[in-house]
mmCIF file of N, CA and C in Angstrom:
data_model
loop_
_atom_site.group_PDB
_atom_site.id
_atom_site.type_symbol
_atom_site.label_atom_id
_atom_site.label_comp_id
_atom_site.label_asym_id
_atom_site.label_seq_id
_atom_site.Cartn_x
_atom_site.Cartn_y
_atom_site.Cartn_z
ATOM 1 N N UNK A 62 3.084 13.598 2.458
ATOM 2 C CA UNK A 62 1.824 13.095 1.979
ATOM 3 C C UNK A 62 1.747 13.219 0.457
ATOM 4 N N UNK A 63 2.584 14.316 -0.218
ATOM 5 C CA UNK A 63 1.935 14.466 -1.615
ATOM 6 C C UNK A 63 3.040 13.741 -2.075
ATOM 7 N N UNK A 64 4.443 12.872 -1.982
ATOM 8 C CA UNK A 64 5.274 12.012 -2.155
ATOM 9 C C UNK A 64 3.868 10.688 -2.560
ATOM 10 N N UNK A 65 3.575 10.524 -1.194
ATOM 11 C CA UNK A 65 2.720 8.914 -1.603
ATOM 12 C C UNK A 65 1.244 9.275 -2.876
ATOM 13 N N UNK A 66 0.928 10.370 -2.653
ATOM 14 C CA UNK A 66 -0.354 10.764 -3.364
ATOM 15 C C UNK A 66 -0.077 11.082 -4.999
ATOM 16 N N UNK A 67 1.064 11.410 -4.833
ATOM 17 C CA UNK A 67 1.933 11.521 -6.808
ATOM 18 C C UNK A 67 2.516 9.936 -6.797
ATOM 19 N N UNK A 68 3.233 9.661 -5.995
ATOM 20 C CA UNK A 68 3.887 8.216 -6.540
ATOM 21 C C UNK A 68 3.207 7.178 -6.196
ATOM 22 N N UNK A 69 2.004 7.035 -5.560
ATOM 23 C CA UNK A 69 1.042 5.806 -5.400
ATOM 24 C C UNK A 69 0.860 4.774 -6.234
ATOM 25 N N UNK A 70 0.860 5.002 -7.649
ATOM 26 C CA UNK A 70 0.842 4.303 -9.031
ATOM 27 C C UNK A 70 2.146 3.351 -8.959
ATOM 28 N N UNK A 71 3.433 4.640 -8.970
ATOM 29 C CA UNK A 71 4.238 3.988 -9.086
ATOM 30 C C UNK A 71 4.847 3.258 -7.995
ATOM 31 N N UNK A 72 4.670 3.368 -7.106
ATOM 32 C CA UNK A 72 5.357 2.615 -5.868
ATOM 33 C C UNK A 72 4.360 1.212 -5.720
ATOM 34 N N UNK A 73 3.121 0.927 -6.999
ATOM 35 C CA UNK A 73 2.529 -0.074 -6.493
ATOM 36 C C UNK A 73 2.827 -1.191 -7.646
ATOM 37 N N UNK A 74 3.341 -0.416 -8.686
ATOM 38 C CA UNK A 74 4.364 -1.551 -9.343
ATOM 39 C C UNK A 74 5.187 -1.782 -9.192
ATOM 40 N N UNK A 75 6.112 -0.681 -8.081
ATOM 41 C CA UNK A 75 7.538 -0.838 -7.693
ATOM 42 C C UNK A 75 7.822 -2.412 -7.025
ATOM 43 N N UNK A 76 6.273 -2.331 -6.463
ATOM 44 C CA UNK A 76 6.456 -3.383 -4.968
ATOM 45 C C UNK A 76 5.786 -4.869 -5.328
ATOM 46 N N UNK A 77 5.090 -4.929 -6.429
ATOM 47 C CA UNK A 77 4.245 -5.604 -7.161
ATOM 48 C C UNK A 77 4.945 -7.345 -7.470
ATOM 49 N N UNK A 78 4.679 -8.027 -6.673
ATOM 50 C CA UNK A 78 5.627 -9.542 -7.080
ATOM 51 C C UNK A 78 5.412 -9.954 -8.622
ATOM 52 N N UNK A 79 5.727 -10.515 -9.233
ATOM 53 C CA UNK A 79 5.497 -11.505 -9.640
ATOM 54 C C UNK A 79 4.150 -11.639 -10.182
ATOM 55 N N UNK A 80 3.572 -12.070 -10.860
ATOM 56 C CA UNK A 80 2.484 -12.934 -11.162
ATOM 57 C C UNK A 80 1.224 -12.662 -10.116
ATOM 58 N N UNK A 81 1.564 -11.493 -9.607
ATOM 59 C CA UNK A 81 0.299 -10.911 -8.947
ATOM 60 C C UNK A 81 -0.151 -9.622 -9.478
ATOM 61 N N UNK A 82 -1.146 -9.230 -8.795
ATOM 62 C CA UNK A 82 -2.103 -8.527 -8.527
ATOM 63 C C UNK A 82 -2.457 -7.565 -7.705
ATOM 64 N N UNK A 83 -2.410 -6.211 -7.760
ATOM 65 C CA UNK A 83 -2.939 -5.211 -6.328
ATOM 66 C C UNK A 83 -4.526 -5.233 -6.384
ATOM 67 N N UNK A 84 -4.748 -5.836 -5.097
ATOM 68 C CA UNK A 84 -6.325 -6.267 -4.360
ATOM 69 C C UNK A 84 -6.713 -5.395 -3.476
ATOM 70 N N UNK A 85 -5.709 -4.923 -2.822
ATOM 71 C CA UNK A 85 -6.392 -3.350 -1.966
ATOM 72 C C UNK A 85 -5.095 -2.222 -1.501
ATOM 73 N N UNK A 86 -5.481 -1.389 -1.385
ATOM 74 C CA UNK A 86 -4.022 -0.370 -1.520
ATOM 75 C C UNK A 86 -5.223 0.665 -0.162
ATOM 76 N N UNK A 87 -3.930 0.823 0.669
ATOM 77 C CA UNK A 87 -4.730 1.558 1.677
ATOM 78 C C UNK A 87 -3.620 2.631 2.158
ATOM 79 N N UNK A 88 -4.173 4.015 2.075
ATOM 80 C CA UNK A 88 -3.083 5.107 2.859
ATOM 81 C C UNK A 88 -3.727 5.643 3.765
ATOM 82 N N UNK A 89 -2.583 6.047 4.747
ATOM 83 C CA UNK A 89 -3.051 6.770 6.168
ATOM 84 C C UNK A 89 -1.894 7.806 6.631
ATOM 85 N N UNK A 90 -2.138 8.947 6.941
ATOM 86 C CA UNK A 90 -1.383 9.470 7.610
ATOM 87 C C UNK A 90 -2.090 10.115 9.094
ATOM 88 N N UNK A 91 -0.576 10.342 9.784
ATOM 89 C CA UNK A 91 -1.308 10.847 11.007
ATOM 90 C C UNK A 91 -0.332 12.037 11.813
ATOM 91 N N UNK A 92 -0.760 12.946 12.629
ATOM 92 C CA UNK A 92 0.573 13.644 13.041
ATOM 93 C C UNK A 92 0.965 13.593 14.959
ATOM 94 N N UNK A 93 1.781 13.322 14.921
ATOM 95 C CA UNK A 93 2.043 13.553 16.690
ATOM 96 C C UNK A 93 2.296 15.006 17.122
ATOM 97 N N UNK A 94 1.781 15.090 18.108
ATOM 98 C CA UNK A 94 2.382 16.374 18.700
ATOM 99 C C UNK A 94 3.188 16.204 20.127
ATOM 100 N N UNK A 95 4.353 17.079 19.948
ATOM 101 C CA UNK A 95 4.727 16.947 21.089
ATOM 102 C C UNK A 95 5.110 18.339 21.823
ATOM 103 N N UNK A 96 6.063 18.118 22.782
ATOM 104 C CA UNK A 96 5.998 20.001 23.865
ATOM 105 C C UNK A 96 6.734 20.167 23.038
ATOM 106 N N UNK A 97 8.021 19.889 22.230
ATOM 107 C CA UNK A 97 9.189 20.234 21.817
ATOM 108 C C UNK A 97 9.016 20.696 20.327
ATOM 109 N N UNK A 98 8.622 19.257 19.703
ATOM 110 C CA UNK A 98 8.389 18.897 17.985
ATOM 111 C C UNK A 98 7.259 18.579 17.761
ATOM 112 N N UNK A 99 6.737 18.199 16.404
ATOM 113 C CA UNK A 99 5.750 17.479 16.451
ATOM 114 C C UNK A 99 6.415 16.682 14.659
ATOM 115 N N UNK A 100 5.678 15.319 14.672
ATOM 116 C CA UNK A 100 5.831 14.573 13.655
ATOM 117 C C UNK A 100 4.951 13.906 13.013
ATOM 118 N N UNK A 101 5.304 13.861 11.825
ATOM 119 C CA UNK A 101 3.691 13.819 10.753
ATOM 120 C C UNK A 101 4.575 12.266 9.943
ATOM 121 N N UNK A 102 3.702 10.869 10.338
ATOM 122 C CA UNK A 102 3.725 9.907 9.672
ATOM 123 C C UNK A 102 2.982 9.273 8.450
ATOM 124 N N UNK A 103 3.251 8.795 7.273
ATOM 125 C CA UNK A 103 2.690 8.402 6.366
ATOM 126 C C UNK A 103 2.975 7.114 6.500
ATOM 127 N N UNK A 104 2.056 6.169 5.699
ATOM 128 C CA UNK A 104 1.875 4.774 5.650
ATOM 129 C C UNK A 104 0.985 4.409 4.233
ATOM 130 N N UNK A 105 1.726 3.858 3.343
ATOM 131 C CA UNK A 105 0.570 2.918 2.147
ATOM 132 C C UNK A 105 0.524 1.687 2.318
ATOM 133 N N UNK A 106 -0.221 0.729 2.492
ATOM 134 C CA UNK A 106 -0.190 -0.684 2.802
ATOM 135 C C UNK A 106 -0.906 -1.255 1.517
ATOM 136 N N UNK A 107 -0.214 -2.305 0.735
ATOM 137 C CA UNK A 107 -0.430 -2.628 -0.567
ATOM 138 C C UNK A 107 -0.838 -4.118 0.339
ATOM 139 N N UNK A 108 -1.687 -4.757 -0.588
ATOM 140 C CA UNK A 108 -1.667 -6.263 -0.629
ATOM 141 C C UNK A 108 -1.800 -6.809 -1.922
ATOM 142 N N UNK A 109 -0.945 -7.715 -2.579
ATOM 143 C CA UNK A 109 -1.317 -8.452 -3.753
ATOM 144 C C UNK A 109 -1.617 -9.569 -3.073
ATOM 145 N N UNK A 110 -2.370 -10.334 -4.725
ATOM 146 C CA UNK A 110 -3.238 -11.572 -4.772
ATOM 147 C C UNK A 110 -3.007 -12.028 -5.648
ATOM 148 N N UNK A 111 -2.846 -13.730 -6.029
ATOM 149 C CA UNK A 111 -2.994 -14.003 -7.302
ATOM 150 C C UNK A 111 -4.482 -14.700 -7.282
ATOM 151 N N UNK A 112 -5.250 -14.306 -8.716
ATOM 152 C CA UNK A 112 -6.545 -14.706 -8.865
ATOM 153 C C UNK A 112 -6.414 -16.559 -9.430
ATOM 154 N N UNK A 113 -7.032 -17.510 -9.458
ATOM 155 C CA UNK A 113 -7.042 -18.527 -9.728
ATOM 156 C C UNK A 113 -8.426 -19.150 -10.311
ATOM 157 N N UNK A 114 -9.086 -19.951 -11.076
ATOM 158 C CA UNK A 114 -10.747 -20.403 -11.705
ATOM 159 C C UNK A 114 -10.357 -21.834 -10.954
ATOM 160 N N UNK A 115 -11.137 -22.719 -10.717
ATOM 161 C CA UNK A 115 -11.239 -23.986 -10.565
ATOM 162 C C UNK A 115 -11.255 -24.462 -11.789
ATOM 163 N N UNK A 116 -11.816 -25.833 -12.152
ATOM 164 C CA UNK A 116 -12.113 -26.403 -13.231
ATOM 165 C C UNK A 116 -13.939 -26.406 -13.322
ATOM 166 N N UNK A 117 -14.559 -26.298 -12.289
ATOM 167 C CA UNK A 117 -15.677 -25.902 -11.564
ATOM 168 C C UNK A 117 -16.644 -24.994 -11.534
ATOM 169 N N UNK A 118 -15.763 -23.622 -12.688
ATOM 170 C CA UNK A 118 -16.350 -22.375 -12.743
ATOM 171 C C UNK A 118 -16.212 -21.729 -11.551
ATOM 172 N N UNK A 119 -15.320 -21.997 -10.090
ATOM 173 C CA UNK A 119 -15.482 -21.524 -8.728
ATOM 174 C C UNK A 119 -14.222 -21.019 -9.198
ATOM 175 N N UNK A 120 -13.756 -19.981 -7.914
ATOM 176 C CA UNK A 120 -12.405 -19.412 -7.984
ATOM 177 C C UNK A 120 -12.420 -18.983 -6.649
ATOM 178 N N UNK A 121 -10.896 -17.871 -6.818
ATOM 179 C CA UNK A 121 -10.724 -17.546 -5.621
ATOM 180 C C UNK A 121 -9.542 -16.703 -5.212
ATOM 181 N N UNK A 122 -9.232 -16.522 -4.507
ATOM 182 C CA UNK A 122 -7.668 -15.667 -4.355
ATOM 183 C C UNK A 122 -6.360 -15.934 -3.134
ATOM 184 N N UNK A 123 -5.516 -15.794 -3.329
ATOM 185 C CA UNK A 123 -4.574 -16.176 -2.726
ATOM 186 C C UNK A 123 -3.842 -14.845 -2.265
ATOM 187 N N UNK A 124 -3.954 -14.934 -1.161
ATOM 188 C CA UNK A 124 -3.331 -13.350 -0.867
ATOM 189 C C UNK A 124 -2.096 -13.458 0.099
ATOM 190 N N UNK A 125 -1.439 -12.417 -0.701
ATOM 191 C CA UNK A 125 -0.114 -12.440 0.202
ATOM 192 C C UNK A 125 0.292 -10.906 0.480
#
């Protein structure tokens, strides 16, 4: 957990396309237990966007 919670910054430019944008960045962890072991999963789920204006003054986003 403290891997994603120190490198969060950087793992979100690591992953960062192109000509986008980070629009929402979401972490979760969770732990299993079992009779034997038990195991503790982490997850960050990034989404970029590129922002766009009309000619219209309207806009909008494109998310990938």
């Amino acid at each position: 957990m403290n891997y994603y919670l120190s490198k969060g910054p950087e793992l979100v430019e690591y992953y960062r396309p192109g000509g986008k944008e980070i629009v929402e960045a979401y972490y979760q962890s969770d732990e299993v237990v079992g009779v034997r072991d038990s195991n503790c999963f982490h997850e960050l789920i990034l989404k970029y966007g590129a922002f766009h204006c009309g000619g219209n003054g309207g806009g909008g986003m494109d998310d990938y």
